[in-house]
Coordinates of C-alpha atoms in Angstrom, one line a residue:
M1 CA 42.7 -5.8 -28.0
N2 CA 44.1 -4.0 -25.9
V3 CA 43.3 -3.4 -22.5
K4 CA 42.4 -0.2 -22.9
S5 CA 40.6 -0.9 -25.8
C6 CA 39.1 -3.6 -23.0
V7 CA 38.4 -1.1 -20.4
V8 CA 36.4 1.7 -22.7
A9 CA 34.3 -0.7 -24.1
A10 CA 32.7 -2.1 -20.5
L11 CA 32.6 1.0 -19.5
A12 CA 30.0 1.7 -22.6
A13 CA 28.2 -1.4 -21.8
A14 CA 27.3 -0.8 -18.2
L15 CA 26.9 3.0 -19.1
A16 CA 24.8 1.7 -21.4
G17 CA 22.7 -0.8 -18.4
C18 CA 22.6 2.1 -16.8
T19 CA 21.2 4.0 -19.4
Q20 CA 18.1 1.7 -19.4
T21 CA 17.4 0.9 -15.8
A22 CA 16.9 4.7 -15.5
Q23 CA 14.2 5.1 -18.4
K24 CA 12.4 1.9 -16.9
E25 CA 12.7 3.8 -13.6
T26 CA 10.7 6.6 -15.1
A27 CA 8.4 4.9 -17.6
P28 CA 4.7 5.6 -16.3
S29 CA 3.4 2.7 -15.3
A30 CA -0.1 3.0 -15.9
A31 CA -2.8 5.2 -18.2
A32 CA -4.0 8.7 -17.2
Y33 CA -7.5 8.6 -14.9
T34 CA -9.8 11.3 -15.0
L35 CA -11.0 12.5 -11.9
T36 CA -14.5 13.1 -11.6
P37 CA -16.2 15.4 -9.5
A38 CA -17.5 12.9 -6.7
D39 CA -13.0 10.9 -7.0
A40 CA -12.5 14.4 -6.4
K41 CA -14.7 15.2 -3.6
V42 CA -12.8 11.6 -1.7
V43 CA -9.5 12.5 -1.8
E44 CA -10.3 16.2 -1.3
T45 CA -12.2 14.4 2.5
G46 CA -9.3 11.8 2.3
V47 CA -6.2 14.7 2.5
R48 CA -8.4 16.6 5.2
S49 CA -9.1 14.1 7.3
S50 CA -5.3 13.3 7.0
L51 CA -4.8 16.4 8.0
K52 CA -4.1 18.0 11.6
D53 CA -6.3 21.3 10.2
M54 CA -8.7 20.2 7.9
A55 CA -11.2 23.5 7.5
S56 CA -8.1 25.7 6.5
A57 CA -6.5 22.9 3.7
K58 CA -6.7 24.2 0.6
L59 CA -6.1 21.7 -2.0
G60 CA -4.4 22.5 -6.2
R61 CA -4.6 20.5 -8.9
M62 CA -4.1 16.2 -8.8
K63 CA -3.7 14.1 -10.6
A64 CA -4.6 10.1 -11.6
T65 CA -3.9 7.0 -14.0
R66 CA -5.1 4.2 -13.5
R67 CA -2.7 0.8 -12.9
A68 CA -3.7 -2.7 -15.0
D69 CA -5.0 -4.4 -11.8
G70 CA -7.3 -1.2 -10.9
V71 CA -5.5 1.0 -8.6
I72 CA -6.5 4.2 -8.6
N73 CA -3.1 6.3 -8.0
V74 CA -4.3 10.6 -7.1
C75 CA -0.9 12.9 -6.7
G76 CA -1.7 16.9 -6.4
Y77 CA -1.0 19.2 -3.8
V78 CA -2.8 20.3 -0.5
G79 CA -1.2 24.5 -0.6
A80 CA 1.7 24.2 -1.6
F81 CA 2.8 20.4 -0.1
P82 CA 2.6 17.2 -2.4
F83 CA 0.5 14.5 -1.5
M84 CA -0.6 10.7 -3.0
G85 CA -2.8 8.6 -2.2
I86 CA -5.2 5.4 -3.5
L87 CA -8.4 6.3 -4.5
T88 CA -11.1 3.1 -3.9
G89 CA -14.5 2.3 -5.3
S90 CA -15.7 -1.1 -3.5
P91 CA -17.4 -1.1 -1.5
K92 CA -17.5 1.9 -0.5
A93 CA -15.7 5.3 -2.1
S94 CA -12.6 6.0 -0.1
F95 CA -8.9 7.5 -0.5
A96 CA -6.0 6.8 1.4
V97 CA -3.1 9.4 1.5
T98 CA -0.1 7.7 1.3
G99 CA 2.7 10.1 1.9
I100 CA 2.6 14.3 2.0
G101 CA 5.6 16.1 1.6
N102 CA 5.4 18.5 4.6
D103 CA 9.3 18.8 4.0
E104 CA 11.7 18.7 1.6
G105 CA 12.9 15.0 1.9
K106 CA 9.5 13.7 1.6
A107 CA 8.5 16.5 -0.8
A108 CA 11.5 14.5 -3.3
L109 CA 10.4 11.0 -2.5
T110 CA 6.9 11.7 -2.7
V111 CA 7.2 13.2 -5.7
N112 CA 9.4 10.7 -7.3
F113 CA 6.8 8.5 -6.4
C114 CA 4.5 10.4 -8.9
R115 CA 6.1 10.2 -11.4
K116 CA 7.4 6.8 -11.3
A117 CA 3.2 6.6 -11.7
G118 CA 3.0 7.9 -14.3
I119 CA 1.6 11.3 -12.5
A120 CA 4.4 14.6 -13.4
L121 CA 3.4 17.7 -11.3

């Protein structure tokens, strides 16, 4: 085998590894979870409490997944901004906001986190 063939083979192997890594990162890590009306109310309360202007916040669609360990990831929109957080039900239902994409960089991070949690916004 000549040097050119070795380089081509090495490059092909490297690219194959990148493809496998990318597929692992974008594969859903949890099963879809349907939010109940009570869940949605808890999420809304949690999101509103994390904002400066709670009263004017308009929540849009929300989606959720449940991980194998029972953690429920919730993503959605508040106005034009994506948000993400964790919904818990024990001992009392609560929602902790882990991020709101209120600028371009944070929005990209939030959408990426949601995608890794198996939620396409």
